[in-house]
Every structure is written in structure tokens, then in C-alpha cells.
Amino acid sequence: MKKIWKALAVLTAIALFGSAFTACKSDDDGDDDVSVTGVSLDKTSAELEVGGTLTLTATIEPANATNRNVSWSSSKVEVATVENGTVTAKAVGTAVITVKTEDGGKEATCTITVTEKTSGSEGEGSGSEGEGSSSVIMNGTKYNTIAEAFAAIPSAGSDLYTIELSAGTYKENWLSYRGSNSIKISGKGSAEYGADVVIVGHG
């Protein structure tokens, strides 16, 4: 009889151990990885001038996905490159930037169109300075851009600073001078610094 009771005790212990093991395994199952279901970019297309940069932001779904690693690539690295979401325009043309998730291989794309650089240092037309040379002259000194010339003007004084522009189009945003000197801007031929250039505080 004692042997029977001992056998029953052993069986009971085994059963209890099995129940505990099952419960632990069930708890572990609650920590399963959350798979990626999709990815998107904050832009589907963008335009850059040669030399310009743009940072793309990738959003992974769901927000609590376990593996959020992504890789970036460009369809034409000679036109635009990408590193960790930052796109750099290299040459005129079109390139497709792709972000791809490590989990599931989900993809999203952004088409980048790269155009010729237009700035004060690359004015159109020959002008008196000739093509490829500095096209911004202030009080006899050459500068690459209008902004560079502005930076050379002291904040105090009563002098007049005259900026002469060669023929071309100047796309410099928000040019600001806040000082007591006066600034005069004049253009040669077809020099334009139109609506996309805002000059604050000049005389």
C-alpha cells in the first residue's frame, strides 16, 4: 500500500510541475515580436538644386514594431545619394530614393528631381565680370553671394555700401541686415533678385 501512495505522490508532483511549466510558457508567448506591417515617407517627391540636401523621415507601422531597422538606397547615385535619410543632390536628373524595412522588406519611395543650381555666384549671362566669376561686387570687393556681402557690413556706422550684381537671377532667401549703415543694390543688365529675396533693414 505504501508503494502505491508513493507512486501517487510522484505522479501528482509531475502533474503539478507540468502545469507550472505550461503557465510559464504561456507567459513567454505574451512577449512575441511585433512584426512590421508597412513604412511610409514624409515626402513622395521633392526638387533639389545641385548641391542641395533634404532629410526624409520614415514612419514604420505599427508604432510598437519590434525591429525598426531600415536601409536606404538611390536608383541613381550619380544624380542623388542618400545616407540615413539625408539626400544630397549630385547632378541634374531624377532619382528614386527607397527606404526598406529589415523586417518584412516593406518599402516606400520618394522621387527626387535635381535641377541646375541658380545662385548669385552663377548668374546667367556674361555681364562685365564674365561667366563663372564672382557676380557680386560691394564697394569694389568681390563676393560669391549677396549674403556673403551682407555679412561683411559692420552693424554700426553711417557709410553707404553699394552692391552691384552682374546679369543673372539670384535666389537667396531672407537676406537680413540690421544696422545703421545704408545698403544700395543695383543690377547690371538683366540682374534680378525678385520676390524670393527679402532684404530687411537696408537704406
PDB file of C-alpha atoms in Angstrom:
ATOM      1  CA  MET A   1       0.000   0.000   0.000  1.00  0.00           C
ATOM      2  CA  LYS A   2       2.843   2.363   0.871  1.00  0.00           C
ATOM      3  CA  LYS A   3       4.318   1.812  -2.583  1.00  0.00           C
ATOM      4  CA  ILE A   4       1.006   2.774  -4.142  1.00  0.00           C
ATOM      5  CA  TRP A   5       0.835   6.011  -2.118  1.00  0.00           C
ATOM      6  CA  LYS A   6       4.417   6.872  -3.082  1.00  0.00           C
ATOM      7  CA  ALA A   7       3.617   6.294  -6.740  1.00  0.00           C
ATOM      8  CA  LEU A   8       0.564   8.547  -6.482  1.00  0.00           C
ATOM      9  CA  ALA A   9       2.658  11.264  -4.818  1.00  0.00           C
ATOM     10  CA  VAL A  10       5.230  11.144  -7.616  1.00  0.00           C
ATOM     11  CA  LEU A  11       2.552  11.344 -10.281  1.00  0.00           C
ATOM     12  CA  THR A  12       0.939  14.289  -8.510  1.00  0.00           C
ATOM     13  CA  ALA A  13       4.267  16.129  -8.352  1.00  0.00           C
ATOM     14  CA  ILE A  14       4.871  15.527 -12.052  1.00  0.00           C
ATOM     15  CA  ALA A  15       1.415  16.836 -12.887  1.00  0.00           C
ATOM     16  CA  LEU A  16       1.953  19.984 -10.810  1.00  0.00           C
ATOM     17  CA  PHE A  17       5.350  20.589 -12.438  1.00  0.00           C
ATOM     18  CA  GLY A  18       3.809  20.212 -15.886  1.00  0.00           C
ATOM     19  CA  SER A  19       1.109  22.746 -15.052  1.00  0.00           C
ATOM     20  CA  ALA A  20       3.711  25.245 -13.848  1.00  0.00           C
ATOM     21  CA  PHE A  21       5.805  24.737 -16.985  1.00  0.00           C
ATOM     22  CA  THR A  22       2.754  25.297 -19.203  1.00  0.00           C
ATOM     23  CA  ALA A  23       1.918  28.503 -17.325  1.00  0.00           C
ATOM     24  CA  CYS A  24       5.461  29.822 -17.752  1.00  0.00           C
ATOM     25  CA  LYS A  25       5.444  29.012 -21.455  1.00  0.00           C
ATOM     26  CA  SER A  26       2.120  30.811 -21.807  1.00  0.00           C
ATOM     27  CA  ASP A  27       3.625  33.914 -20.175  1.00  0.00           C
ATOM     28  CA  ASP A  28       6.620  33.770 -22.520  1.00  0.00           C
ATOM     29  CA  ASP A  29       4.277  33.641 -25.511  1.00  0.00           C
ATOM     30  CA  GLY A  30       2.992  37.056 -24.459  1.00  0.00           C
ATOM     31  CA  ASP A  31       6.383  38.550 -25.382  1.00  0.00           C
ATOM     32  CA  ASP A  32       6.189  37.638 -29.091  1.00  0.00           C
ATOM     33  CA  ASP A  33       7.852  40.067 -31.528  1.00  0.00           C
ATOM     34  CA  VAL A  34       5.588  42.615 -33.237  1.00  0.00           C
ATOM     35  CA  SER A  35       6.061  42.437 -36.997  1.00  0.00           C
ATOM     36  CA  VAL A  36       6.338  45.454 -39.302  1.00  0.00           C
ATOM     37  CA  THR A  37       3.251  45.939 -41.467  1.00  0.00           C
ATOM     38  CA  GLY A  38       4.334  48.942 -43.510  1.00  0.00           C
ATOM     39  CA  VAL A  39       6.552  52.008 -43.929  1.00  0.00           C
ATOM     40  CA  SER A  40       5.962  55.471 -45.377  1.00  0.00           C
ATOM     41  CA  LEU A  41       7.973  58.630 -46.087  1.00  0.00           C
ATOM     42  CA  ASP A  42       7.036  62.208 -45.240  1.00  0.00           C
ATOM     43  CA  LYS A  43       7.519  63.128 -48.918  1.00  0.00           C
ATOM     44  CA  THR A  44       6.754  61.205 -52.106  1.00  0.00           C
ATOM     45  CA  SER A  45       8.529  63.703 -54.358  1.00  0.00           C
ATOM     46  CA  ALA A  46      10.861  66.665 -53.951  1.00  0.00           C
ATOM     47  CA  GLU A  47      13.019  69.029 -56.007  1.00  0.00           C
ATOM     48  CA  LEU A  48      16.603  69.980 -55.173  1.00  0.00           C
ATOM     49  CA  GLU A  49      19.243  72.110 -56.799  1.00  0.00           C
ATOM     50  CA  VAL A  50      22.655  70.565 -57.412  1.00  0.00           C
ATOM     51  CA  GLY A  51      24.493  70.549 -54.093  1.00  0.00           C
ATOM     52  CA  GLY A  52      21.293  70.798 -52.059  1.00  0.00           C
ATOM     53  CA  THR A  53      20.259  68.407 -49.299  1.00  0.00           C
ATOM     54  CA  LEU A  54      16.982  67.100 -47.923  1.00  0.00           C
ATOM     55  CA  THR A  55      16.212  64.867 -44.946  1.00  0.00           C
ATOM     56  CA  LEU A  56      13.470  62.272 -45.417  1.00  0.00           C
ATOM     57  CA  THR A  57      11.655  60.836 -42.412  1.00  0.00           C
ATOM     58  CA  ALA A  58      10.445  57.218 -42.449  1.00  0.00           C
ATOM     59  CA  THR A  59       7.448  56.142 -40.351  1.00  0.00           C
ATOM     60  CA  ILE A  60       7.155  52.444 -39.519  1.00  0.00           C
ATOM     61  CA  GLU A  61       3.837  50.742 -38.790  1.00  0.00           C
ATOM     62  CA  PRO A  62       2.823  49.689 -36.262  1.00  0.00           C
ATOM     63  CA  ALA A  63       4.462  52.128 -33.875  1.00  0.00           C
ATOM     64  CA  ASN A  64       5.380  49.297 -31.491  1.00  0.00           C
ATOM     65  CA  ALA A  65       7.070  47.125 -34.126  1.00  0.00           C
ATOM     66  CA  THR A  66       9.982  45.234 -32.607  1.00  0.00           C
ATOM     67  CA  ASN A  67      12.515  45.554 -35.414  1.00  0.00           C
ATOM     68  CA  ARG A  68      12.527  49.135 -36.698  1.00  0.00           C
ATOM     69  CA  ASN A  69      15.749  48.932 -38.699  1.00  0.00           C
ATOM     70  CA  VAL A  70      15.661  50.278 -42.265  1.00  0.00           C
ATOM     71  CA  SER A  71      18.050  50.637 -45.187  1.00  0.00           C
ATOM     72  CA  TRP A  72      18.216  53.445 -47.748  1.00  0.00           C
ATOM     73  CA  SER A  73      19.130  53.350 -51.439  1.00  0.00           C
ATOM     74  CA  SER A  74      19.121  55.523 -54.554  1.00  0.00           C
ATOM     75  CA  SER A  75      18.235  54.386 -58.055  1.00  0.00           C
ATOM     76  CA  LYS A  76      20.878  56.757 -59.496  1.00  0.00           C
ATOM     77  CA  VAL A  77      23.714  57.612 -57.147  1.00  0.00           C
ATOM     78  CA  GLU A  78      25.226  59.856 -59.812  1.00  0.00           C
ATOM     79  CA  VAL A  79      22.127  62.082 -59.510  1.00  0.00           C
ATOM     80  CA  ALA A  80      21.373  61.840 -55.783  1.00  0.00           C
ATOM     81  CA  THR A  81      22.821  59.899 -52.865  1.00  0.00           C
ATOM     82  CA  VAL A  82      21.182  59.048 -49.544  1.00  0.00           C
ATOM     83  CA  GLU A  83      22.607  58.254 -46.122  1.00  0.00           C
ATOM     84  CA  ASN A  84      20.401  57.649 -43.087  1.00  0.00           C
ATOM     85  CA  GLY A  85      17.587  59.524 -44.819  1.00  0.00           C
ATOM     86  CA  THR A  86      19.641  62.570 -45.858  1.00  0.00           C
ATOM     87  CA  VAL A  87      19.546  63.088 -49.618  1.00  0.00           C
ATOM     88  CA  THR A  88      22.326  65.004 -51.406  1.00  0.00           C
ATOM     89  CA  ALA A  89      21.806  66.240 -54.965  1.00  0.00           C
ATOM     90  CA  LYS A  90      24.807  65.489 -57.192  1.00  0.00           C
ATOM     91  CA  ALA A  91      23.812  66.190 -60.786  1.00  0.00           C
ATOM     92  CA  VAL A  92      20.822  67.193 -62.896  1.00  0.00           C
ATOM     93  CA  GLY A  93      18.348  64.357 -63.359  1.00  0.00           C
ATOM     94  CA  THR A  94      15.842  62.209 -61.485  1.00  0.00           C
ATOM     95  CA  ALA A  95      16.495  59.567 -58.851  1.00  0.00           C
ATOM     96  CA  VAL A  96      14.181  57.427 -56.743  1.00  0.00           C
ATOM     97  CA  ILE A  97      15.078  57.152 -53.078  1.00  0.00           C
ATOM     98  CA  THR A  98      13.860  53.947 -51.423  1.00  0.00           C
ATOM     99  CA  VAL A  99      13.588  53.070 -47.752  1.00  0.00           C
ATOM    100  CA  LYS A 100      13.222  49.351 -46.938  1.00  0.00           C
ATOM    101  CA  THR A 101      12.453  47.715 -43.612  1.00  0.00           C
ATOM    102  CA  GLU A 102      14.690  44.923 -42.354  1.00  0.00           C
ATOM    103  CA  ASP A 103      11.617  43.124 -41.031  1.00  0.00           C
ATOM    104  CA  GLY A 104       9.283  42.134 -43.845  1.00  0.00           C
ATOM    105  CA  GLY A 105      11.035  44.077 -46.605  1.00  0.00           C
ATOM    106  CA  LYS A 106       8.362  46.794 -46.736  1.00  0.00           C
ATOM    107  CA  GLU A 107       9.254  49.738 -48.994  1.00  0.00           C
ATOM    108  CA  ALA A 108       8.410  53.394 -49.599  1.00  0.00           C
ATOM    109  CA  THR A 109       9.843  55.751 -52.226  1.00  0.00           C
ATOM    110  CA  CYS A 110      10.441  59.421 -52.920  1.00  0.00           C
ATOM    111  CA  THR A 111      11.236  60.773 -56.386  1.00  0.00           C
ATOM    112  CA  ILE A 112      13.963  63.421 -56.323  1.00  0.00           C
ATOM    113  CA  THR A 113      14.277  65.834 -59.235  1.00  0.00           C
ATOM    114  CA  VAL A 114      17.615  67.646 -59.342  1.00  0.00           C
ATOM    115  CA  THR A 115      17.896  70.939 -61.233  1.00  0.00           C
ATOM    116  CA  GLU A 116      20.774  73.265 -62.106  1.00  0.00           C
ATOM    117  CA  LYS A 117      21.998  75.432 -59.256  1.00  0.00           C
ATOM    118  CA  THR A 118      20.859  79.064 -59.516  1.00  0.00           C
ATOM    119  CA  SER A 119      22.593  81.491 -57.174  1.00  0.00           C
ATOM    120  CA  GLY A 120      24.410  84.791 -57.066  1.00  0.00           C
ATOM    121  CA  SER A 121      27.685  83.033 -57.838  1.00  0.00           C
ATOM    122  CA  GLU A 122      26.337  81.512 -61.035  1.00  0.00           C
ATOM    123  CA  GLY A 123      24.420  84.286 -62.733  1.00  0.00           C
ATOM    124  CA  GLU A 124      23.102  83.792 -66.246  1.00  0.00           C
ATOM    125  CA  GLY A 125      24.602  85.875 -68.991  1.00  0.00           C
ATOM    126  CA  SER A 126      28.138  87.132 -69.313  1.00  0.00           C
ATOM    127  CA  GLY A 127      27.898  90.587 -67.730  1.00  0.00           C
ATOM    128  CA  SER A 128      31.030  92.643 -67.280  1.00  0.00           C
ATOM    129  CA  GLU A 129      32.521  90.041 -64.951  1.00  0.00           C
ATOM    130  CA  GLY A 130      32.310  87.142 -67.418  1.00  0.00           C
ATOM    131  CA  GLU A 131      30.858  83.696 -66.915  1.00  0.00           C
ATOM    132  CA  GLY A 132      31.977  81.685 -63.883  1.00  0.00           C
ATOM    133  CA  SER A 133      33.465  84.666 -61.995  1.00  0.00           C
ATOM    134  CA  SER A 134      32.077  86.403 -58.919  1.00  0.00           C
ATOM    135  CA  SER A 135      28.963  88.334 -59.839  1.00  0.00           C
ATOM    136  CA  VAL A 136      28.514  90.262 -56.580  1.00  0.00           C
ATOM    137  CA  ILE A 137      30.707  93.327 -56.016  1.00  0.00           C
ATOM    138  CA  MET A 138      30.360  95.560 -52.983  1.00  0.00           C
ATOM    139  CA  ASN A 139      32.411  98.771 -52.791  1.00  0.00           C
ATOM    140  CA  GLY A 140      34.984  97.278 -55.124  1.00  0.00           C
ATOM    141  CA  THR A 141      35.304  93.895 -53.389  1.00  0.00           C
ATOM    142  CA  LYS A 142      34.046  90.666 -54.980  1.00  0.00           C
ATOM    143  CA  TYR A 143      31.802  88.249 -53.069  1.00  0.00           C
ATOM    144  CA  ASN A 144      30.290  84.911 -54.053  1.00  0.00           C
ATOM    145  CA  THR A 145      26.773  85.720 -52.833  1.00  0.00           C
ATOM    146  CA  ILE A 146      24.698  88.668 -51.683  1.00  0.00           C
ATOM    147  CA  ALA A 147      24.506  87.105 -48.223  1.00  0.00           C
ATOM    148  CA  GLU A 148      28.317  86.980 -48.048  1.00  0.00           C
ATOM    149  CA  ALA A 149      28.447  90.676 -48.881  1.00  0.00           C
ATOM    150  CA  PHE A 150      25.857  91.459 -46.207  1.00  0.00           C
ATOM    151  CA  ALA A 151      27.934  89.595 -43.639  1.00  0.00           C
ATOM    152  CA  ALA A 152      30.874  91.903 -44.359  1.00  0.00           C
ATOM    153  CA  ILE A 153      28.932  95.071 -43.498  1.00  0.00           C
ATOM    154  CA  PRO A 154      29.547  96.385 -39.942  1.00  0.00           C
ATOM    155  CA  SER A 155      26.471  96.732 -37.753  1.00  0.00           C
ATOM    156  CA  ALA A 156      27.410 100.274 -36.754  1.00  0.00           C
ATOM    157  CA  GLY A 157      28.385 103.297 -38.826  1.00  0.00           C
ATOM    158  CA  SER A 158      26.960 105.673 -41.379  1.00  0.00           C
ATOM    159  CA  ASP A 159      28.679 104.555 -44.564  1.00  0.00           C
ATOM    160  CA  LEU A 160      26.896 103.650 -47.785  1.00  0.00           C
ATOM    161  CA  TYR A 161      27.533 100.144 -49.131  1.00  0.00           C
ATOM    162  CA  THR A 162      26.684  99.627 -52.791  1.00  0.00           C
ATOM    163  CA  ILE A 163      26.204  96.059 -54.030  1.00  0.00           C
ATOM    164  CA  GLU A 164      26.464  95.628 -57.804  1.00  0.00           C
ATOM    165  CA  LEU A 165      25.051  92.462 -59.357  1.00  0.00           C
ATOM    166  CA  SER A 166      26.032  91.006 -62.714  1.00  0.00           C
ATOM    167  CA  ALA A 167      23.303  89.832 -65.053  1.00  0.00           C
ATOM    168  CA  GLY A 168      21.542  86.756 -63.699  1.00  0.00           C
ATOM    169  CA  THR A 169      18.946  85.552 -61.245  1.00  0.00           C
ATOM    170  CA  TYR A 170      19.659  85.486 -57.519  1.00  0.00           C
ATOM    171  CA  LYS A 171      17.656  83.125 -55.329  1.00  0.00           C
ATOM    172  CA  GLU A 172      18.816  83.816 -51.809  1.00  0.00           C
ATOM    173  CA  ASN A 173      16.137  83.612 -49.158  1.00  0.00           C
ATOM    174  CA  TRP A 174      15.721  86.109 -46.325  1.00  0.00           C
ATOM    175  CA  LEU A 175      18.699  88.408 -46.585  1.00  0.00           C
ATOM    176  CA  SER A 176      18.800  90.469 -43.415  1.00  0.00           C
ATOM    177  CA  TYR A 177      20.918  93.417 -42.279  1.00  0.00           C
ATOM    178  CA  ARG A 178      20.087  95.147 -39.020  1.00  0.00           C
ATOM    179  CA  GLY A 179      22.490  98.003 -38.533  1.00  0.00           C
ATOM    180  CA  SER A 180      22.935 101.753 -39.026  1.00  0.00           C
ATOM    181  CA  ASN A 181      24.800 101.634 -42.345  1.00  0.00           C
ATOM    182  CA  SER A 182      22.917 102.053 -45.618  1.00  0.00           C
ATOM    183  CA  ILE A 183      22.828  99.479 -48.431  1.00  0.00           C
ATOM    184  CA  LYS A 184      22.105 100.085 -52.084  1.00  0.00           C
ATOM    185  CA  ILE A 185      21.663  97.204 -54.524  1.00  0.00           C
ATOM    186  CA  SER A 186      21.968  97.742 -58.254  1.00  0.00           C
ATOM    187  CA  GLY A 187      21.951  95.309 -61.150  1.00  0.00           C
ATOM    188  CA  LYS A 188      23.782  95.223 -64.449  1.00  0.00           C
ATOM    189  CA  GLY A 189      21.712  94.300 -67.463  1.00  0.00           C
ATOM    190  CA  SER A 190      19.157  91.639 -66.524  1.00  0.00           C
ATOM    191  CA  ALA A 191      20.166  91.141 -62.886  1.00  0.00           C
ATOM    192  CA  GLU A 192      17.140  90.077 -60.866  1.00  0.00           C
ATOM    193  CA  TYR A 193      16.731  89.364 -57.176  1.00  0.00           C
ATOM    194  CA  GLY A 194      12.906  89.287 -57.192  1.00  0.00           C
ATOM    195  CA  ALA A 195      10.184  88.138 -54.840  1.00  0.00           C
ATOM    196  CA  ASP A 196      12.053  85.207 -53.358  1.00  0.00           C
ATOM    197  CA  VAL A 197      14.719  87.533 -51.895  1.00  0.00           C
ATOM    198  CA  VAL A 198      13.659  89.572 -48.867  1.00  0.00           C
ATOM    199  CA  ILE A 199      16.036  92.316 -47.759  1.00  0.00           C
ATOM    200  CA  VAL A 200      15.419  93.761 -44.315  1.00  0.00           C
ATOM    201  CA  GLY A 201      16.890  96.881 -42.753  1.00  0.00           C
ATOM    202  CA  HIS A 202      18.725  98.453 -45.676  1.00  0.00           C
ATOM    203  CA  GLY A 203      18.630 102.130 -46.592  1.00  0.00           C
TER     204      GLY A 203
END
